[in-house]
Amino acid sequence: MPHVVTQACCGDASCVYACPVNCIHPTPDEPDFGIAEMLYIDPATCVDCGACVTACPVGAIVPGHRIPETQERFTAVNAARYAEPDPAAARFPVDARWRKPLAPVDRPKALADVPDPLHVAIVGSGPSAMYAADELLKHRQARVTMFERLSEPFGLARFGVAPDHQSTRSVVNLFNAIAGDPQLEILLNSEIGRDVTLEQLREQFHAVIWAGGAPTDRPLEIPGADLPGVQSATSVVGWYNGHPDFTDAAPALDTERAVVIGNGNVALDVARILTSDPDRLAATDISRDALAALRGSAVREVVVVGRRGPEHAAFTLPELIGLADGPAHVWVDPADLAHVDHPDSEKLALLREISARPRPSGPRIRLAFGLTPDRVCGDRRAAGVRLLRTGTDDAVELTAGLVLPAIGYRGRPVPGLPFDAERGTVANLGGRVTENGLPVPGMYVTGWIKRGPSGFIGTNKTDSRETVDHLLADVAARR
Ligand SMILES: Cc1cc2nc3c(=O)[nH]c(=O)nc-3n(C[C@H](O)[C@H](O)[C@H](O)COP(=O)(O)OP(=O)(O)OC[C@H]3O[C@@H](n4cnc5c(N)ncnc54)[C@H](O)[C@@H]3O)c2cc1C
Ligand code: SF4
Ligand code: SF4
């Protein structure tokens, strides 16, 4: 049986280059790569060689005959990508390269025109930093020094990914292997702007890559949002993952209901952790303080609220499948799906299936749609949320002692670098930092601070490759 890509796929495309028959798509040079929720194997072309399984850093590819029950839907999800009519082909013309082997990636091991050694500083040690270092270290002249403000490396791969997503977290093994390269030095507890200035780095290194991520939450701007009991979903993620900035961010769990505002994948992560059986979480590397607090939690329901209808839900299909077929108890009010004037996508069809299930009695997640937050109610702490049916004045009130906005991330301006306030990124063209449209010599960006908070861990690989390609071209041209 053909191989199948499953939930943990983080889109780094390693499998694409390993596959001898080019049956995994979209590839990084196809137009829908940047917006794909995962990669998909064409069951008609796969020859079952298993090369992709070895290449995948997160164990997301499974031979069809060994697929676990909880991931069975992914067989159909992979196949649907290639079914006629192809939904992607309807949006983008099918490329003739599709069923031909890809040209092998031909990258020089050493560049004649770059300094030897070439010293590059990277700020941050998250996925984008690690992929950039990996790309640089393919060239024997490169020496990389990485500066990380925290006492542990790998950014959100360690402190963002949910502890019950162990497969995705295993990407840390790949980063550990990269970190083992003798030409790479990682300096922990070293914050650029506090311990060392950016100017010092720029003087001491041939080039600097800023890979500091996009750490700021978008604020919830409604009355009552400053009440105790309202806190960002990010702070809860940091708390359960043991992020040193969030050790004091324990949420108030003395309430029967919590409301998460926003319905992206981070909202689902938080809802899942708050309603999980603590005994199951105990087997993960969740923070022990968080585990103890969750054991005493009174939360019985987490309502995940989306402003728009279910057809526009921000969470991805792989995450919804994980929720629907995993140990979580999830429900959707059929009334929320009654007026959807939209052909059923795979996501909508699964939401309908969930809505037909009996309402779970234990701690549960409710996915609610078409509700715009109007105010957080309460005097001295949050007691509920008033929501309006989007586009109307019809109000719905939910009692809740915990309100968690999860409405997205945004980059912070980096002192000394030009900022694009509209995109919330450092101003850049293809990773070259720009000021008034002109490149700032020797200064580069990658990851979320380059493109905004989009994509998955693996998306940073192609992103960092672009930045490094430009960096190498520039240092070669400067000689
Ligand atoms: C809650 C959450 C869950 C996620 N879950 C998944 C998932 O399950 N699967 C998936 O594929 N993707 C997931 N993602 C997305 C993924 O984490 C990002 O794509 C990725 O981490 C972005 O990488 P980055 O290197 O740009 O930023 P980051 O991972 O944020 O890394 C930035 C690093 O820079 C350091 N830094 C910042 N400023 C300085 C400074 N001045 N000096 C020194 N160091 C500094 C930070 O401490 C941090 O270590 C998740 C994201 C979030 C927020
Ligand atoms: S098993 Fe082989 S042929 Fe099938 S997708 Fe993986 S690498 Fe390609
Ligand atoms: S994580 Fe990477 S290697 Fe694994 S299936 Fe996804 S794109 Fe392929």
XYZ file of C-alpha atoms and ligand atoms in Angstrom:
548
model
C 0.000 0.000 0.000
C 1.273 3.481 -0.770
C 2.838 5.568 1.961
C 0.804 8.310 3.646
C 1.726 11.693 5.126
C -0.005 12.169 8.512
C -0.747 14.867 11.086
C 2.753 15.715 12.297
C 3.910 16.975 8.869
C 5.604 20.350 9.368
C 6.277 20.972 5.691
C 10.081 20.980 5.525
C 9.986 19.098 2.184
C 12.864 16.744 3.067
C 10.730 13.877 1.730
C 10.303 15.627 -1.615
C 14.032 15.385 -2.324
C 14.260 11.810 -1.052
C 11.455 10.466 -3.255
C 12.821 8.837 -6.415
C 9.573 9.202 -8.373
C 8.558 12.744 -7.383
C 5.184 11.768 -6.005
C 5.120 14.144 -2.990
C 3.556 17.565 -3.529
C 3.454 20.483 -3.415
C 7.212 20.833 -3.838
C 8.857 24.078 -2.712
C 8.861 25.343 -6.301
C 5.134 24.775 -6.825
C 2.805 27.722 -6.267
C 0.714 26.260 -3.444
C 3.703 25.188 -1.299
C 3.496 28.342 0.849
C -0.200 27.847 1.657
C -0.402 24.055 1.904
C -1.468 22.639 5.291
C 0.837 19.618 4.783
C 2.430 17.649 1.941
C 0.624 14.790 0.200
C 1.753 11.526 -1.405
C 0.191 10.529 -4.722
C -0.989 6.941 -4.085
C -1.003 6.150 -7.804
C 2.698 6.939 -8.209
C 4.238 5.896 -4.884
C 6.404 2.782 -5.319
C 6.604 2.114 -1.578
C 10.382 2.415 -1.414
C 10.325 4.000 2.071
C 12.998 6.616 1.295
C 10.721 9.417 2.499
C 10.210 7.740 5.890
C 13.921 7.967 6.616
C 14.087 11.569 5.394
C 11.181 12.845 7.513
C 12.450 14.519 10.728
C 9.155 14.105 12.599
C 8.008 10.593 11.691
C 5.014 11.913 9.753
C 5.153 9.347 6.922
C 3.694 5.906 7.496
C 3.437 2.889 5.165
C -0.250 2.487 4.300
C -0.521 -0.953 5.893
C 0.814 0.316 9.239
C -1.243 3.439 9.634
C -2.672 3.774 13.166
C -6.428 4.035 13.564
C -6.251 7.651 14.743
C -4.500 8.650 11.511
C -6.539 6.545 9.074
C -8.304 9.548 7.562
C -5.002 10.761 6.185
C -5.071 8.022 3.513
C -8.088 9.754 1.978
C -6.635 13.229 2.638
C -3.464 12.347 0.674
C -5.405 10.749 -2.167
C -7.874 13.649 -2.416
C -5.009 15.970 -3.344
C -4.589 13.998 -6.578
C -8.232 13.166 -7.290
C -9.864 14.595 -10.369
C -10.851 17.363 -10.448
C -7.811 18.401 -8.431
C -8.842 21.256 -6.107
C -5.332 22.679 -6.160
C -5.202 22.417 -9.942
C -8.392 24.435 -10.067
C -6.581 27.216 -8.224
C -3.195 26.799 -9.899
C -2.417 25.321 -13.309
C -0.977 21.804 -13.022
C 2.708 21.924 -13.689
C 4.097 19.533 -16.298
C 6.994 18.740 -13.916
C 4.638 16.907 -11.595
C 5.278 13.331 -12.537
C 8.905 13.711 -13.594
C 11.779 13.143 -11.174
C 13.075 16.405 -9.714
C 16.537 17.481 -10.760
C 18.988 16.596 -7.955
C 19.827 19.598 -5.794
C 23.316 20.590 -6.894
C 24.877 22.787 -4.249
C 28.596 23.576 -4.137
C 30.406 22.515 -0.972
C 32.737 25.486 -1.107
C 32.395 28.810 -2.819
C 35.454 30.240 -4.541
C 34.515 33.857 -3.891
C 33.558 33.968 -0.229
C 36.022 34.681 2.609
C 37.671 31.671 4.246
C 36.679 31.400 7.034
C 33.318 33.129 6.628
C 32.041 34.172 10.089
C 28.278 34.531 10.362
C 26.335 35.484 13.499
C 22.754 34.262 13.896
C 20.473 35.859 16.491
C 18.044 33.278 17.908
C 18.132 29.484 17.856
C 14.575 28.664 16.752
C 13.754 26.621 13.653
C 14.642 29.406 11.205
C 18.047 29.909 12.881
C 18.792 26.175 12.880
C 17.840 25.767 9.216
C 19.939 28.829 8.291
C 22.944 27.395 10.151
C 22.438 24.030 8.450
C 22.361 25.712 5.064
C 25.514 27.769 5.785
C 27.395 24.777 7.154
C 27.056 22.975 3.826
C 29.969 25.219 2.823
C 33.278 24.297 4.384
C 34.353 27.923 4.944
C 31.365 28.776 7.133
C 31.715 29.313 10.898
C 28.471 30.142 12.667
C 27.997 31.677 16.108
C 24.427 31.625 17.370
C 23.177 33.904 20.171
C 20.126 32.749 22.143
C 18.583 34.804 24.967
C 17.111 31.769 26.740
C 18.957 29.052 28.637
C 17.698 26.406 26.180
C 17.794 26.474 22.378
C 15.301 25.846 19.537
C 12.693 28.573 20.159
C 9.075 27.595 19.621
C 10.031 24.063 18.547
C 10.743 23.558 22.258
C 8.571 26.226 23.933
C 5.614 26.498 21.506
C 4.732 23.057 20.091
C 2.240 21.365 22.411
C 3.689 18.680 24.712
C 1.195 16.079 23.478
C 2.495 16.553 19.925
C 5.554 14.417 20.603
C 6.079 13.569 16.955
C 6.355 17.222 15.959
C 8.590 17.884 18.940
C 10.985 15.235 17.695
C 12.209 17.820 15.191
C 14.431 18.821 18.122
C 16.504 15.690 17.335
C 17.274 17.141 13.916
C 18.229 20.475 15.492
C 20.456 18.681 18.025
C 22.235 16.986 15.133
C 22.783 20.349 13.429
C 23.962 21.808 16.760
C 26.587 19.052 16.946
C 28.484 20.484 13.963
C 31.905 21.613 15.235
C 31.729 24.744 13.052
C 28.630 25.902 14.967
C 28.776 27.503 18.399
C 25.560 28.264 20.309
C 25.870 30.875 23.065
C 22.904 30.520 25.428
C 21.741 33.249 27.853
C 23.043 35.804 25.336
C 20.535 38.433 24.377
C 21.457 40.744 21.545
C 20.519 44.273 22.576
C 21.176 43.476 26.272
C 24.423 41.465 26.576
C 25.900 42.340 23.200
C 24.792 45.089 20.824
C 23.807 44.525 17.225
C 26.501 47.042 16.208
C 29.153 44.893 17.921
C 27.947 41.848 16.015
C 28.007 43.686 12.719
C 31.597 44.806 13.373
C 32.817 41.355 14.370
C 31.134 39.132 11.741
C 31.064 39.117 7.960
C 27.270 38.926 8.123
C 24.463 38.816 10.705
C 21.155 36.952 10.344
C 18.372 38.070 12.706
C 16.120 35.071 13.469
C 14.445 36.346 16.642
C 10.872 35.286 15.786
C 7.638 37.242 16.249
C 6.987 37.019 19.974
C 4.177 39.536 20.554
C 0.494 38.640 20.798
C -2.080 40.675 19.004
C -4.037 42.305 21.852
C -7.775 41.754 22.363
C -9.144 45.284 22.232
C -12.545 45.081 23.896
C -13.822 46.439 27.239
C -12.844 44.217 30.157
C -9.839 42.695 28.370
C -7.593 43.949 31.190
C -9.492 42.083 33.943
C -7.722 39.331 35.909
C -8.710 36.008 34.353
C -7.998 37.320 30.850
C -4.573 36.293 29.606
C -3.053 35.530 26.243
C -3.091 31.958 24.973
C 0.641 32.455 24.340
C 1.287 32.915 28.040
C -0.574 29.649 28.746
C 1.500 27.880 26.056
C 4.678 29.273 27.652
C 3.458 28.185 31.099
C 2.684 24.568 30.189
C 5.904 24.314 28.185
C 8.108 25.640 31.021
C 9.204 28.805 29.139
C 11.241 30.823 31.667
C 9.352 34.062 30.793
C 6.036 32.458 31.811
C 6.697 30.568 35.031
C 4.306 32.963 36.864
C 1.608 32.789 34.173
C -0.494 29.980 35.687
C -4.074 30.498 34.458
C -7.008 30.543 36.888
C -8.331 26.983 36.634
C -10.952 27.413 39.379
C -13.688 27.916 36.800
C -15.947 25.437 34.986
C -15.602 27.114 31.619
C -12.783 28.800 29.716
C -13.246 30.677 26.449
C -10.512 30.850 23.829
C -10.979 33.752 21.432
C -9.730 32.828 17.950
C -9.668 29.399 16.322
C -6.233 28.818 14.828
C -4.070 25.808 15.651
C -2.669 27.483 18.794
C -6.256 27.901 20.099
C -6.820 24.161 19.563
C -3.525 23.316 21.311
C -4.529 25.271 24.410
C -8.067 23.885 24.464
C -6.719 20.331 24.143
C -4.193 20.703 26.951
C -6.758 22.306 29.313
C -9.205 19.414 28.777
C -6.726 16.501 28.574
C -6.561 13.707 31.072
C -3.592 14.716 33.304
C -2.469 11.066 33.461
C -1.991 11.137 29.696
C -0.097 14.434 29.893
C 2.141 12.992 32.601
C 3.819 10.860 29.935
C 4.866 14.002 28.011
C 7.448 16.644 28.913
C 4.795 19.150 30.020
C 6.037 21.403 32.841
C 5.564 19.581 36.150
C 4.062 22.718 37.770
C 1.507 22.906 34.963
C 0.713 19.218 35.339
C 0.114 19.634 39.074
C -2.170 22.616 38.456
C -4.088 20.734 35.743
C -4.681 17.845 38.132
C -6.621 20.231 40.367
C -8.411 22.013 37.516
C -12.173 22.666 37.681
C -12.419 23.376 33.936
C -15.065 21.135 32.301
C -15.498 22.960 29.011
C -13.307 25.097 26.765
C -15.233 27.009 24.112
C -13.106 27.934 21.087
C -14.762 30.911 19.439
C -14.313 31.865 15.776
C -15.529 35.212 14.471
C -16.403 33.854 11.052
C -18.417 30.816 9.986
C -17.117 27.230 10.104
C -16.223 27.374 6.407
C -13.564 29.943 7.352
C -12.196 28.201 10.456
C -8.515 29.082 10.871
C -7.385 25.700 12.226
C -5.974 23.272 9.660
C -7.592 20.012 8.559
C -4.733 17.859 10.004
C -5.232 19.477 13.430
C -9.010 18.998 13.268
C -8.508 15.325 12.389
C -6.153 15.010 15.377
C -8.849 16.487 17.595
C -11.718 14.459 16.140
C -9.954 11.073 16.189
C -7.648 11.531 19.175
C -8.427 11.292 22.876
C -9.997 14.800 23.077
C -13.753 15.154 23.513
C -14.919 17.699 21.011
C -18.356 18.871 19.978
C -19.970 21.305 17.601
C -23.511 22.605 17.937
C -25.365 21.505 14.747
C -27.039 24.952 14.752
C -23.615 26.493 14.026
C -23.479 24.549 10.753
C -27.104 24.939 9.744
C -26.782 28.097 7.688
C -23.506 27.452 5.924
C -23.991 28.502 2.358
C -20.827 26.875 1.063
C -20.015 23.543 -0.589
C -18.686 21.016 1.924
C -14.890 21.049 2.118
C -13.145 18.151 3.911
C -12.997 20.383 6.998
C -16.721 21.200 6.890
C -17.625 17.561 6.314
C -15.634 16.568 9.393
C -17.251 19.340 11.464
C -20.662 17.979 10.390
C -19.591 14.496 11.433
C -18.504 15.811 14.850
C -21.782 17.724 15.250
C -23.727 14.479 14.750
C -21.930 12.797 17.671
C -23.503 12.848 21.152
C -22.374 15.767 23.293
C -19.494 14.494 25.466
C -20.054 14.488 29.206
C -16.445 14.718 30.468
C -14.106 17.702 30.036
C -14.752 18.820 26.489
C -13.924 21.299 23.760
C -16.704 23.114 21.989
C -15.952 24.667 18.614
C -18.238 27.680 18.166
C -18.486 29.861 15.074
C -19.803 33.208 13.878
C -19.341 35.021 17.193
C -17.537 38.352 17.641
C -16.318 39.191 21.163
C -17.953 42.368 22.453
C -16.834 42.630 26.075
C -15.416 40.635 28.947
C -17.937 40.791 31.802
C -17.024 40.932 35.489
C -16.018 43.355 38.224
C -12.842 42.248 39.902
C -12.125 39.332 37.568
C -13.505 37.871 34.387
C -16.902 36.254 34.913
C -17.935 35.756 31.298
C -17.793 36.992 27.732
C -20.483 38.818 25.790
C -20.377 37.864 22.125
C -22.387 39.168 19.175
C -23.466 36.985 16.293
C -21.092 38.348 13.699
C -22.644 41.145 11.661
C -25.701 41.456 13.978
C -26.614 42.903 17.378
C -27.774 39.515 18.723
C -25.851 38.942 21.934
C -24.814 35.622 23.453
C -23.299 35.479 26.939
C -21.024 32.709 28.127
C -20.075 32.490 31.785
C -16.339 31.852 32.086
C -13.714 32.697 34.669
C -10.885 32.343 32.144
C -10.676 34.118 28.793
C -7.742 33.396 26.505
C -7.232 35.523 23.392
C -5.442 33.579 20.645
C -5.724 36.015 17.790
C -2.249 35.837 16.321
C 1.344 36.920 16.658
C 3.279 39.925 15.565
C 6.949 40.810 15.305
C 8.386 43.533 17.542
C 10.612 46.255 16.091
C 14.284 45.325 16.461
C 16.326 48.304 17.713
C 18.714 49.350 14.944
C 16.797 47.644 12.121
C 14.163 49.197 9.823
C 10.674 47.912 10.647
C 7.749 47.314 8.315
C 4.921 48.223 10.699
C 2.206 47.036 8.331
C 3.546 43.473 8.104
C 5.066 43.418 11.595
C 8.414 42.308 10.168
C 11.898 43.706 9.742
C 11.853 45.399 6.312
C 13.486 43.007 3.849
C 13.559 41.694 0.331
C 14.071 37.933 0.187
C 15.849 38.067 3.562
C 18.111 41.040 2.733
C 17.306 43.769 5.287
C 16.365 46.937 3.421
C 16.174 50.600 4.349
C 14.180 52.804 1.980
C 14.244 49.912 -0.480
C 18.073 49.591 -0.439
C 19.890 46.595 1.122
C 21.589 47.209 4.487
C 25.071 45.663 3.939
C 25.765 42.470 5.870
C 22.337 42.322 7.560
C 19.778 39.570 6.930
C 16.582 38.144 8.449
C 14.812 34.807 8.398
C 11.772 33.038 9.885
C 8.756 34.752 11.412
C 10.490 38.130 11.721
C 11.157 37.968 7.956
C 7.804 36.772 6.587
C 5.371 37.180 9.499
C 3.889 34.431 11.716
C 2.838 31.991 9.037
C 3.547 28.400 8.046
C 4.918 25.497 9.998
C 8.302 24.580 11.444
C 9.485 23.201 8.112
C 8.394 26.310 6.198
C 11.386 27.984 7.799
C 13.719 25.665 5.907
C 12.957 27.020 2.429
C 12.730 30.513 3.917
C 16.202 30.254 5.468
C 17.650 28.754 2.324
C 16.557 31.848 0.396
C 18.165 34.154 2.978
C 21.431 32.181 3.005
C 21.560 32.089 -0.808
C 21.308 35.883 -0.864
C 23.884 36.242 1.917
C 26.417 34.056 0.064
C 25.800 35.852 -3.220
C 26.390 39.213 -1.492
C 29.624 38.259 0.308
C 30.939 36.772 -2.948
C 30.057 39.960 -4.847
C 31.737 42.170 -2.207
C 35.195 40.567 -2.768
C 2.156 28.075 20.260
C 2.732 27.638 18.951
C 2.641 26.291 18.582
C 3.174 25.877 17.354
N 3.060 24.576 17.016
C 3.544 24.145 15.824
C 3.428 22.783 15.443
O 2.861 21.959 16.171
N 3.949 22.397 14.230
C 4.572 23.302 13.417
O 5.048 22.902 12.340
N 4.702 24.619 13.756
C 4.203 25.049 14.932
N 4.307 26.370 15.274
C 5.004 27.302 14.346
C 6.535 27.256 14.561
O 6.803 27.197 15.923
C 7.199 28.489 13.891
O 7.037 28.365 12.480
C 8.682 28.609 14.177
O 9.004 28.410 15.524
C 9.213 30.006 13.774
O 10.609 29.966 13.905
P 11.502 31.262 14.199
O 12.900 30.752 14.240
O 11.180 32.324 13.219
O 11.036 31.815 15.628
P 11.119 31.217 17.114
O 10.841 29.773 17.136
O 10.247 32.111 17.926
O 12.635 31.423 17.567
C 13.161 32.699 17.865
C 14.291 32.529 18.865
O 15.018 33.763 18.948
C 15.321 34.018 20.309
N 15.525 35.472 20.429
C 14.615 36.450 20.227
N 15.184 37.667 20.397
C 16.493 37.457 20.726
C 17.580 38.306 21.026
N 17.451 39.654 21.042
N 18.791 37.760 21.316
C 18.954 36.398 21.310
N 17.925 35.538 21.051
C 16.721 36.059 20.743
C 14.095 33.491 21.045
O 14.366 33.249 22.428
C 13.818 32.216 20.271
O 14.549 31.115 20.785
C 3.786 26.821 16.486
C 3.861 28.168 16.862
C 3.339 28.567 18.082
C 3.414 30.018 18.460
S 7.609 5.484 -0.292
Fe 9.144 6.003 -1.890
S 7.917 6.357 -3.702
Fe 6.482 6.435 -1.990
S 6.392 8.587 -1.474
Fe 7.971 7.670 -0.181
S 9.892 8.030 -1.308
Fe 8.210 8.360 -2.759
S 7.607 16.823 7.826
Fe 8.853 17.194 5.983
S 9.678 15.233 5.410
Fe 7.978 14.827 6.840
S 6.180 14.541 5.515
Fe 6.200 16.686 6.049
S 7.327 17.700 4.385
Fe 7.763 15.499 4.237
